[in-house]
PDB file of C-alpha atoms in Angstrom:
ATOM      1  CA  MET Y   1       9.199 -18.865  19.225  1.00  0.00           C
ATOM      2  CA  THR Y   2       9.492 -19.496  15.520  1.00  0.00           C
ATOM      3  CA  LEU Y   3      10.472 -17.176  12.614  1.00  0.00           C
ATOM      4  CA  ASP Y   4       6.868 -16.870  11.759  1.00  0.00           C
ATOM      5  CA  HIS Y   5       6.185 -15.393  15.131  1.00  0.00           C
ATOM      6  CA  LEU Y   6       8.966 -12.893  14.799  1.00  0.00           C
ATOM      7  CA  PHE Y   7       7.752 -11.880  11.318  1.00  0.00           C
ATOM      8  CA  PHE Y   8       4.168 -11.278  12.312  1.00  0.00           C
ATOM      9  CA  THR Y   9       5.368  -9.426  15.387  1.00  0.00           C
ATOM     10  CA  GLY Y  10       7.216  -7.049  13.155  1.00  0.00           C
ATOM     11  CA  LEU Y  11       4.338  -6.804  10.813  1.00  0.00           C
ATOM     12  CA  ASN Y  12       1.912  -5.862  13.629  1.00  0.00           C
ATOM     13  CA  VAL Y  13       4.282  -3.280  14.880  1.00  0.00           C
ATOM     14  CA  LEU Y  14       4.218  -1.643  11.541  1.00  0.00           C
ATOM     15  CA  LEU Y  15       0.448  -1.652  11.507  1.00  0.00           C
ATOM     16  CA  ALA Y  16       0.299  -0.325  15.118  1.00  0.00           C
ATOM     17  CA  TRP Y  17       2.613   2.543  14.130  1.00  0.00           C
ATOM     18  CA  SER Y  18       0.306   3.293  11.026  1.00  0.00           C
ATOM     19  CA  VAL Y  19      -2.546   3.912  13.532  1.00  0.00           C
ATOM     20  CA  TYR Y  20      -0.277   5.775  15.886  1.00  0.00           C
ATOM     21  CA  VAL Y  21       0.753   8.370  13.126  1.00  0.00           C
ATOM     22  CA  ALA Y  22      -2.922   9.204  12.407  1.00  0.00           C
ATOM     23  CA  LEU Y  23      -3.630   9.495  16.154  1.00  0.00           C
ATOM     24  CA  LEU Y  24      -0.807  12.106  16.500  1.00  0.00           C
ATOM     25  CA  THR Y  25      -3.029  14.528  14.771  1.00  0.00           C
ATOM     26  CA  GLY Y  26      -6.148  13.422  16.668  1.00  0.00           C
ATOM     27  CA  SER Y  27      -7.624  11.143  14.070  1.00  0.00           C
ATOM     28  CA  LEU Y  28      -8.544   7.526  14.981  1.00  0.00           C
ATOM     29  CA  SER Y  29      -8.499   5.297  11.823  1.00  0.00           C
ATOM     30  CA  PHE Y  30     -10.042   1.924  11.423  1.00  0.00           C
ATOM     31  CA  ALA Y  31      -9.107   1.787   7.739  1.00  0.00           C
ATOM     32  CA  GLN Y  32      -5.772  -0.001   8.189  1.00  0.00           C
ATOM     33  CA  GLY Y  33      -7.118  -3.218   6.863  1.00  0.00           C
ATOM     34  CA  ALA Y  34      -8.135  -1.290   3.623  1.00  0.00           C
ATOM     35  CA  PHE Y  35      -4.615   0.297   3.322  1.00  0.00           C
ATOM     36  CA  MET Y  36      -2.896  -3.103   4.075  1.00  0.00           C
ATOM     37  CA  ALA Y  37      -4.938  -4.613   1.293  1.00  0.00           C
ATOM     38  CA  MET Y  38      -3.934  -1.850  -1.065  1.00  0.00           C
ATOM     39  CA  GLY Y  39      -0.342  -2.426  -0.439  1.00  0.00           C
ATOM     40  CA  CYS Y  40      -0.568  -6.237  -0.618  1.00  0.00           C
ATOM     41  CA  TYR Y  41      -2.505  -6.399  -3.880  1.00  0.00           C
ATOM     42  CA  GLY Y  42      -0.957  -3.284  -5.446  1.00  0.00           C
ATOM     43  CA  ALA Y  43       2.603  -4.554  -4.898  1.00  0.00           C
ATOM     44  CA  GLY Y  44       1.531  -8.094  -5.813  1.00  0.00           C
ATOM     45  CA  VAL Y  45       0.348  -6.937  -9.267  1.00  0.00           C
ATOM     46  CA  LEU Y  46       3.477  -5.060  -9.920  1.00  0.00           C
ATOM     47  CA  THR Y  47       5.645  -8.061  -8.932  1.00  0.00           C
ATOM     48  CA  VAL Y  48       3.650 -10.885 -10.353  1.00  0.00           C
ATOM     49  CA  LYS Y  49       1.950  -9.337 -13.444  1.00  0.00           C
ATOM     50  CA  PHE Y  50       4.664  -6.759 -14.382  1.00  0.00           C
ATOM     51  CA  GLY Y  51       7.816  -8.454 -12.965  1.00  0.00           C
ATOM     52  CA  LEU Y  52       8.897  -5.424 -10.843  1.00  0.00           C
ATOM     53  CA  PRO Y  53      11.259  -6.198  -7.873  1.00  0.00           C
ATOM     54  CA  LEU Y  54       9.796  -6.226  -4.455  1.00  0.00           C
ATOM     55  CA  LEU Y  55      11.355  -2.931  -3.126  1.00  0.00           C
ATOM     56  CA  PRO Y  56      10.143  -0.539  -5.830  1.00  0.00           C
ATOM     57  CA  ALA Y  57       6.774  -2.401  -6.020  1.00  0.00           C
ATOM     58  CA  THR Y  58       6.343  -1.855  -2.253  1.00  0.00           C
ATOM     59  CA  LEU Y  59       7.362   1.839  -2.461  1.00  0.00           C
ATOM     60  CA  LEU Y  60       4.905   2.414  -5.353  1.00  0.00           C
ATOM     61  CA  ALA Y  61       2.131   0.606  -3.547  1.00  0.00           C
ATOM     62  CA  ALA Y  62       2.773   2.816  -0.379  1.00  0.00           C
ATOM     63  CA  VAL Y  63       2.654   5.966  -2.437  1.00  0.00           C
ATOM     64  CA  GLY Y  64      -0.465   4.903  -4.160  1.00  0.00           C
ATOM     65  CA  ALA Y  65      -2.187   4.127  -0.872  1.00  0.00           C
ATOM     66  CA  ALA Y  66      -1.106   7.472   0.617  1.00  0.00           C
ATOM     67  CA  VAL Y  67      -2.677   9.279  -2.318  1.00  0.00           C
ATOM     68  CA  ILE Y  68      -5.889   7.338  -2.024  1.00  0.00           C
ATOM     69  CA  ALA Y  69      -5.891   8.127   1.699  1.00  0.00           C
ATOM     70  CA  ALA Y  70      -5.497  11.772   1.057  1.00  0.00           C
ATOM     71  CA  VAL Y  71      -8.323  11.885  -1.557  1.00  0.00           C
ATOM     72  CA  ILE Y  72     -10.702   9.975   0.724  1.00  0.00           C
ATOM     73  CA  GLY Y  73      -9.484  11.618   3.838  1.00  0.00           C
ATOM     74  CA  TYR Y  74     -10.023  15.138   2.656  1.00  0.00           C
ATOM     75  CA  PRO Y  75     -13.834  14.923   3.202  1.00  0.00           C
ATOM     76  CA  ALA Y  76     -13.694  12.225   5.823  1.00  0.00           C
ATOM     77  CA  LEU Y  77     -11.319  13.940   8.259  1.00  0.00           C
ATOM     78  CA  ARG Y  78     -13.703  16.761   8.701  1.00  0.00           C
ATOM     79  CA  LEU Y  79     -15.781  14.428  10.671  1.00  0.00           C
ATOM     80  CA  ARG Y  80     -15.140  13.753  14.331  1.00  0.00           C
ATOM     81  CA  GLY Y  81     -15.519  10.845  16.831  1.00  0.00           C
ATOM     82  CA  ILE Y  82     -17.982   7.976  15.948  1.00  0.00           C
ATOM     83  CA  TYR Y  83     -18.669   9.443  12.452  1.00  0.00           C
ATOM     84  CA  LEU Y  84     -14.945   9.208  11.490  1.00  0.00           C
ATOM     85  CA  ILE Y  85     -14.717   5.685  12.925  1.00  0.00           C
ATOM     86  CA  LEU Y  86     -17.732   4.617  10.846  1.00  0.00           C
ATOM     87  CA  VAL Y  87     -16.296   6.135   7.690  1.00  0.00           C
ATOM     88  CA  THR Y  88     -13.019   4.451   8.076  1.00  0.00           C
ATOM     89  CA  LEU Y  89     -14.721   1.093   8.961  1.00  0.00           C
ATOM     90  CA  GLY Y  90     -16.750   1.455   5.839  1.00  0.00           C
ATOM     91  CA  MET Y  91     -13.630   2.090   3.774  1.00  0.00           C
ATOM     92  CA  THR Y  92     -12.193  -1.362   4.913  1.00  0.00           C
ATOM     93  CA  PHE Y  93     -15.394  -3.073   4.168  1.00  0.00           C
ATOM     94  CA  CYS Y  94     -15.752  -1.476   0.683  1.00  0.00           C
ATOM     95  CA  VAL Y  95     -12.164  -2.412  -0.318  1.00  0.00           C
ATOM     96  CA  ARG Y  96     -12.776  -6.051   0.716  1.00  0.00           C
ATOM     97  CA  VAL Y  97     -15.821  -6.203  -1.402  1.00  0.00           C
ATOM     98  CA  LEU Y  98     -14.189  -4.435  -4.294  1.00  0.00           C
ATOM     99  CA  LEU Y  99     -11.313  -6.927  -4.233  1.00  0.00           C
ATOM    100  CA  GLU Y 100     -13.892  -9.897  -4.089  1.00  0.00           C
ATOM    101  CA  ASN Y 101     -15.321  -8.697  -7.388  1.00  0.00           C
ATOM    102  CA  VAL Y 102     -12.187  -7.901  -9.366  1.00  0.00           C
ATOM    103  CA  ASP Y 103     -11.214 -11.065 -11.388  1.00  0.00           C
ATOM    104  CA  TYR Y 104      -7.791  -9.496 -12.439  1.00  0.00           C
ATOM    105  CA  VAL Y 105      -6.696 -10.180  -8.878  1.00  0.00           C
ATOM    106  CA  GLY Y 106      -8.491 -13.466  -8.376  1.00  0.00           C
ATOM    107  CA  GLY Y 107     -11.690 -12.219  -6.824  1.00  0.00           C
ATOM    108  CA  VAL Y 108     -12.965 -14.339  -3.885  1.00  0.00           C
ATOM    109  CA  SER Y 109     -10.541 -17.200  -5.046  1.00  0.00           C
ATOM    110  CA  GLY Y 110      -7.499 -15.212  -3.990  1.00  0.00           C
ATOM    111  CA  PHE Y 111      -4.259 -13.869  -5.522  1.00  0.00           C
ATOM    112  CA  GLY Y 112      -0.968 -15.740  -5.324  1.00  0.00           C
ATOM    113  CA  GLY Y 113       2.488 -16.002  -6.932  1.00  0.00           C
ATOM    114  CA  MET Y 114       4.065 -13.298  -4.686  1.00  0.00           C
ATOM    115  CA  VAL Y 115       7.492 -14.129  -3.228  1.00  0.00           C
ATOM    116  CA  GLY Y 116      10.525 -12.282  -1.883  1.00  0.00           C
ATOM    117  CA  ALA Y 117       9.640 -11.086   1.713  1.00  0.00           C
ATOM    118  CA  ASP Y 118      11.335 -12.616   4.658  1.00  0.00           C
ATOM    119  CA  LEU Y 119      12.113 -11.839   8.363  1.00  0.00           C
ATOM    120  CA  GLN Y 120      15.030  -9.560   7.306  1.00  0.00           C
ATOM    121  CA  ALA Y 121      12.715  -7.503   5.093  1.00  0.00           C
ATOM    122  CA  VAL Y 122      10.150  -6.856   7.853  1.00  0.00           C
ATOM    123  CA  LEU Y 123      12.853  -6.101  10.395  1.00  0.00           C
ATOM    124  CA  MET Y 124      14.531  -3.615   8.013  1.00  0.00           C
ATOM    125  CA  ALA Y 125      11.086  -1.938   7.533  1.00  0.00           C
ATOM    126  CA  VAL Y 126      10.504  -1.757  11.323  1.00  0.00           C
ATOM    127  CA  VAL Y 127      13.973  -0.075  11.845  1.00  0.00           C
ATOM    128  CA  ILE Y 128      13.356   2.470   8.966  1.00  0.00           C
ATOM    129  CA  VAL Y 129       9.803   3.337  10.046  1.00  0.00           C
ATOM    130  CA  GLY Y 130      10.817   3.444  13.729  1.00  0.00           C
ATOM    131  CA  ALA Y 131      13.768   5.792  12.850  1.00  0.00           C
ATOM    132  CA  LEU Y 132      11.530   8.048  10.864  1.00  0.00           C
ATOM    133  CA  LEU Y 133       8.947   8.286  13.655  1.00  0.00           C
ATOM    134  CA  PHE Y 134      11.709   8.863  16.289  1.00  0.00           C
ATOM    135  CA  TRP Y 135      13.027  11.796  14.098  1.00  0.00           C
ATOM    136  CA  LEU Y 136       9.420  13.129  13.954  1.00  0.00           C
ATOM    137  CA  SER Y 137       9.063  13.080  17.683  1.00  0.00           C
ATOM    138  CA  ARG Y 138      12.136  15.261  17.910  1.00  0.00           C
ATOM    139  CA  SER Y 139      11.220  17.591  15.065  1.00  0.00           C
ATOM    140  CA  PRO Y 140       9.211  20.922  15.088  1.00  0.00           C
ATOM    141  CA  LEU Y 141       6.502  18.972  13.082  1.00  0.00           C
ATOM    142  CA  GLN Y 142       5.726  16.906  16.406  1.00  0.00           C
ATOM    143  CA  ARG Y 143       4.751  20.291  18.099  1.00  0.00           C
ATOM    144  CA  ILE Y 144       2.403  21.087  15.204  1.00  0.00           C
ATOM    145  CA  PHE Y 145       0.747  17.641  15.355  1.00  0.00           C
ATOM    146  CA  ASP Y 146       0.466  18.126  19.125  1.00  0.00           C
ATOM    147  CA  ALA Y 147      -1.280  21.412  18.667  1.00  0.00           C
ATOM    148  CA  VAL Y 148      -3.803  20.006  16.154  1.00  0.00           C
ATOM    149  CA  ARG Y 149      -4.491  17.086  18.373  1.00  0.00           C
ATOM    150  CA  GLU Y 150      -4.985  19.000  21.582  1.00  0.00           C
ATOM    151  CA  ASP Y 151      -7.213  21.866  20.106  1.00  0.00           C
ATOM    152  CA  ASP Y 152      -7.714  22.258  16.405  1.00  0.00           C
ATOM    153  CA  ARG Y 153      -9.557  25.567  16.762  1.00  0.00           C
ATOM    154  CA  VAL Y 154      -6.566  27.097  18.592  1.00  0.00           C
ATOM    155  CA  ALA Y 155      -4.191  25.586  16.106  1.00  0.00           C
ATOM    156  CA  ALA Y 156      -6.125  27.096  13.240  1.00  0.00           C
ATOM    157  CA  ALA Y 157      -6.137  30.532  15.003  1.00  0.00           C
ATOM    158  CA  MET Y 158      -2.322  30.273  15.083  1.00  0.00           C
ATOM    159  CA  GLY Y 159      -2.196  29.777  11.381  1.00  0.00           C
ATOM    160  CA  ILE Y 160      -1.816  26.032  11.171  1.00  0.00           C
ATOM    161  CA  ARG Y 161      -3.510  24.296   8.337  1.00  0.00           C
ATOM    162  CA  VAL Y 162      -5.398  21.781  10.355  1.00  0.00           C
ATOM    163  CA  THR Y 163      -6.995  19.854   7.517  1.00  0.00           C
ATOM    164  CA  GLN Y 164      -3.690  19.466   5.656  1.00  0.00           C
ATOM    165  CA  ILE Y 165      -1.863  18.314   8.821  1.00  0.00           C
ATOM    166  CA  ARG Y 166      -4.435  15.706   9.524  1.00  0.00           C
ATOM    167  CA  LEU Y 167      -4.313  14.575   5.950  1.00  0.00           C
ATOM    168  CA  LEU Y 168      -0.506  14.211   6.301  1.00  0.00           C
ATOM    169  CA  GLY Y 169      -0.921  11.963   9.350  1.00  0.00           C
ATOM    170  CA  PHE Y 170      -3.666   9.914   7.758  1.00  0.00           C
ATOM    171  CA  ALA Y 171      -1.703   9.546   4.418  1.00  0.00           C
ATOM    172  CA  ALA Y 172       1.495   8.668   6.267  1.00  0.00           C
ATOM    173  CA  GLY Y 173      -0.369   5.985   8.257  1.00  0.00           C
ATOM    174  CA  ALA Y 174      -1.749   4.531   5.045  1.00  0.00           C
ATOM    175  CA  ALA Y 175       1.676   4.377   3.526  1.00  0.00           C
ATOM    176  CA  ILE Y 176       3.077   2.369   6.528  1.00  0.00           C
ATOM    177  CA  ALA Y 177       0.068  -0.036   6.493  1.00  0.00           C
ATOM    178  CA  ALA Y 178       0.602  -0.511   2.708  1.00  0.00           C
ATOM    179  CA  VAL Y 179       4.297  -1.521   3.311  1.00  0.00           C
ATOM    180  CA  ALA Y 180       3.070  -3.944   5.862  1.00  0.00           C
ATOM    181  CA  GLY Y 181       0.517  -5.381   3.419  1.00  0.00           C
ATOM    182  CA  SER Y 182       3.120  -5.789   0.735  1.00  0.00           C
ATOM    183  CA  LEU Y 183       5.470  -7.656   3.024  1.00  0.00           C
ATOM    184  CA  TYR Y 184       2.553  -9.869   4.252  1.00  0.00           C
ATOM    185  CA  GLY Y 185       1.487 -10.794   0.797  1.00  0.00           C
ATOM    186  CA  HIS Y 186       4.970 -11.625  -0.427  1.00  0.00           C
ATOM    187  CA  TYR Y 187       5.633 -13.628   2.686  1.00  0.00           C
ATOM    188  CA  MET Y 188       2.413 -15.613   2.638  1.00  0.00           C
ATOM    189  CA  ASN Y 189       2.660 -16.037  -1.213  1.00  0.00           C
ATOM    190  CA  PHE Y 190      -1.188 -16.235  -1.458  1.00  0.00           C
ATOM    191  CA  VAL Y 191      -3.966 -13.977  -0.039  1.00  0.00           C
ATOM    192  CA  ARG Y 192      -7.663 -13.650  -0.142  1.00  0.00           C
ATOM    193  CA  PRO Y 193      -9.847 -10.536   0.483  1.00  0.00           C
ATOM    194  CA  GLU Y 194     -11.076 -11.961   3.711  1.00  0.00           C
ATOM    195  CA  ASN Y 195      -7.533 -11.624   5.195  1.00  0.00           C
ATOM    196  CA  PHE Y 196      -8.154  -7.901   5.289  1.00  0.00           C
ATOM    197  CA  ASP Y 197     -11.477  -7.667   7.020  1.00  0.00           C
ATOM    198  CA  VAL Y 198     -12.882  -5.189   9.588  1.00  0.00           C
ATOM    199  CA  LEU Y 199     -11.724  -7.245  12.537  1.00  0.00           C
ATOM    200  CA  LEU Y 200      -8.095  -6.734  11.412  1.00  0.00           C
ATOM    201  CA  SER Y 201      -8.496  -3.044  11.705  1.00  0.00           C
ATOM    202  CA  VAL Y 202      -9.978  -3.348  15.237  1.00  0.00           C
ATOM    203  CA  TYR Y 203      -7.175  -5.486  16.436  1.00  0.00           C
ATOM    204  CA  VAL Y 204      -4.605  -2.972  15.131  1.00  0.00           C
ATOM    205  CA  VAL Y 205      -6.330  -0.210  17.065  1.00  0.00           C
ATOM    206  CA  LEU Y 206      -6.273  -2.507  20.082  1.00  0.00           C
ATOM    207  CA  TYR Y 207      -2.477  -2.915  19.918  1.00  0.00           C
ATOM    208  CA  VAL Y 208      -2.095   0.799  20.126  1.00  0.00           C
ATOM    209  CA  VAL Y 209      -4.567   1.255  22.983  1.00  0.00           C
ATOM    210  CA  LEU Y 210      -3.017  -1.444  25.067  1.00  0.00           C
ATOM    211  CA  GLY Y 211       0.477  -0.351  24.494  1.00  0.00           C
ATOM    212  CA  GLY Y 212      -0.104   3.348  25.019  1.00  0.00           C
ATOM    213  CA  VAL Y 213      -1.188   6.056  22.622  1.00  0.00           C
ATOM    214  CA  ASN Y 214       0.940   8.946  23.590  1.00  0.00           C
ATOM    215  CA  ASN Y 215       4.403   7.782  22.744  1.00  0.00           C
ATOM    216  CA  LEU Y 216       6.234   5.878  19.991  1.00  0.00           C
ATOM    217  CA  TRP Y 217       7.108   2.864  22.068  1.00  0.00           C
ATOM    218  CA  GLY Y 218       3.663   2.064  23.357  1.00  0.00           C
ATOM    219  CA  PRO Y 219       2.330   0.683  19.936  1.00  0.00           C
ATOM    220  CA  LEU Y 220       5.599  -1.371  19.619  1.00  0.00           C
ATOM    221  CA  LEU Y 221       4.986  -2.943  22.953  1.00  0.00           C
ATOM    222  CA  GLY Y 222       1.360  -3.403  22.510  1.00  0.00           C
ATOM    223  CA  ALA Y 223       1.723  -5.130  19.121  1.00  0.00           C
ATOM    224  CA  THR Y 224       4.458  -7.361  20.456  1.00  0.00           C
ATOM    225  CA  VAL Y 225       2.575  -8.473  23.521  1.00  0.00           C
ATOM    226  CA  MET Y 226      -0.644  -9.008  21.578  1.00  0.00           C
ATOM    227  CA  THR Y 227       1.127 -11.118  18.958  1.00  0.00           C
ATOM    228  CA  LEU Y 228       3.225 -13.254  21.193  1.00  0.00           C
ATOM    229  CA  LEU Y 229       1.142 -13.585  24.405  1.00  0.00           C
ATOM    230  CA  PRO Y 230      -1.670 -15.826  22.907  1.00  0.00           C
ATOM    231  CA  GLU Y 231       1.089 -18.430  22.019  1.00  0.00           C
ATOM    232  CA  TYR Y 232       1.938 -18.768  25.747  1.00  0.00           C
ATOM    233  CA  PHE Y 233      -1.768 -19.455  26.355  1.00  0.00           C
ATOM    234  CA  ARG Y 234      -1.846 -22.396  24.144  1.00  0.00           C
ATOM    235  CA  VAL Y 235      -1.432 -24.778  27.168  1.00  0.00           C
ATOM    236  CA  LEU Y 236      -4.923 -23.693  28.203  1.00  0.00           C
ATOM    237  CA  ALA Y 237      -6.474 -25.269  25.005  1.00  0.00           C
ATOM    238  CA  ASP Y 238     -10.163 -24.227  24.807  1.00  0.00           C
ATOM    239  CA  TRP Y 239      -9.936 -21.880  27.516  1.00  0.00           C
ATOM    240  CA  ARG Y 240      -7.248 -19.854  25.767  1.00  0.00           C
ATOM    241  CA  PRO Y 241      -9.526 -17.148  24.169  1.00  0.00           C
ATOM    242  CA  THR Y 242     -11.401 -16.659  27.545  1.00  0.00           C
ATOM    243  CA  VAL Y 243      -8.148 -16.264  29.567  1.00  0.00           C
ATOM    244  CA  PHE Y 244      -6.653 -13.990  26.954  1.00  0.00           C
ATOM    245  CA  GLY Y 245      -9.838 -11.835  26.830  1.00  0.00           C
ATOM    246  CA  LEU Y 246      -9.869 -11.485  30.674  1.00  0.00           C
ATOM    247  CA  ALA Y 247      -6.210 -10.454  30.658  1.00  0.00           C
ATOM    248  CA  ILE Y 248      -6.976  -7.750  28.172  1.00  0.00           C
ATOM    249  CA  LEU Y 249     -10.082  -6.585  30.145  1.00  0.00           C
ATOM    250  CA  ILE Y 250      -8.087  -6.435  33.522  1.00  0.00           C
ATOM    251  CA  LEU Y 251      -5.296  -4.407  31.772  1.00  0.00           C
ATOM    252  CA  LEU Y 252      -7.983  -1.897  30.280  1.00  0.00           C
ATOM    253  CA  LEU Y 253      -9.465  -1.516  33.795  1.00  0.00           C
ATOM    254  CA  PHE Y 254      -6.359  -1.097  35.766  1.00  0.00           C
ATOM    255  CA  ARG Y 255      -4.062   0.553  33.212  1.00  0.00           C
ATOM    256  CA  PRO Y 256      -6.414   2.453  30.779  1.00  0.00           C
ATOM    257  CA  GLU Y 257      -3.590   4.656  29.556  1.00  0.00           C
ATOM    258  CA  GLY Y 258      -1.752   1.523  28.218  1.00  0.00           C
ATOM    259  CA  LEU Y 259       1.277  -0.607  29.199  1.00  0.00           C
ATOM    260  CA  LEU Y 260       3.733   2.087  28.447  1.00  0.00           C
ATOM    261  CA  SER Y 261       2.488   5.560  28.783  1.00  0.00           C
ATOM    262  CA  PHE Y 262       4.117   8.860  29.807  1.00  0.00           C
ATOM    263  CA  ARG Y 263       3.328  12.400  29.418  1.00  0.00           C
ATOM    264  CA  THR Y 264       3.960  14.096  26.062  1.00  0.00           C
ATOM    265  CA  ARG Y 265       5.887  17.425  25.942  1.00  0.00           C
ATOM    266  CA  THR Y 266       2.587  19.156  25.344  1.00  0.00           C
ATOM    267  CA  SER Y 267       1.142  17.733  28.540  1.00  0.00           C
ATOM    268  CA  ARG Y 268       4.264  18.738  30.526  1.00  0.00           C
ATOM    269  CA  ALA Y 269       4.177  22.214  29.064  1.00  0.00           C
ATOM    270  CA  LYS Y 270       0.557  22.537  30.045  1.00  0.00           C
ATOM    271  CA  LYS Y 271       1.350  21.465  33.656  1.00  0.00           C
ATOM    272  CA  ALA Y 272       4.380  23.839  33.806  1.00  0.00           C
ATOM    273  CA  THR Y 273       2.201  26.801  32.807  1.00  0.00           C
ATOM    274  CA  ALA Y 274      -0.735  26.019  35.003  1.00  0.00           C
ATOM    275  CA  PRO Y 275      -1.261  28.326  37.936  1.00  0.00           C
TER     276      PRO Y 275
END
């Protein structure tokens, strides 16, 4: 296992948590590729073109991605199911096409010159984001998220502003993905729009589904396994994709709730009050 493996494991954990935050309010987002690109290119422009240090550039890019997510999410989060998935997938596709046509950031040729990120930076980001999400899981806000996810009509009847809560989760996920994008760009030093395609967003959602969607540690485990496990299949040469795909299929069949799944407090409360 190399430093690159550890770096990308931490990066994928951040991306998995960015999906998990949106899922807390019942919104499944496939726009993480778009938000990651916003963080990468946004922070890259600030560091390369304007000479800003990496930390403030990353924070500004994360805030910018969150604001854009809130603006786009306001109409989008009124949709449900497949319609929301299509809108968020379309968002990722549109951002990639936009970047390919903006010469200021290199267009299809790519954007380079970004430096400063290393393994320590991504591990620090994982610790900070993990600590914030752990605090969230113990805070009253978690119960509000649970109520919106379980039944938004009942939550609205209780006086909860459902749309605003969903926007909060969506924007928070965008900010986390943007932080991951900034660290990715400043670690790789050079990126192209094709690095942030729709397939990236699909993989990130898969990390969460395989790890477990109803607790903080499931996405962490799923991202870690999905990042490191393919390396152990290298001995299989050309059979590696087939065997890896079969392993995922078997897991989904026999453990559909994910590798690490346990009941949330909402589920336990429902069971406790059931006749």
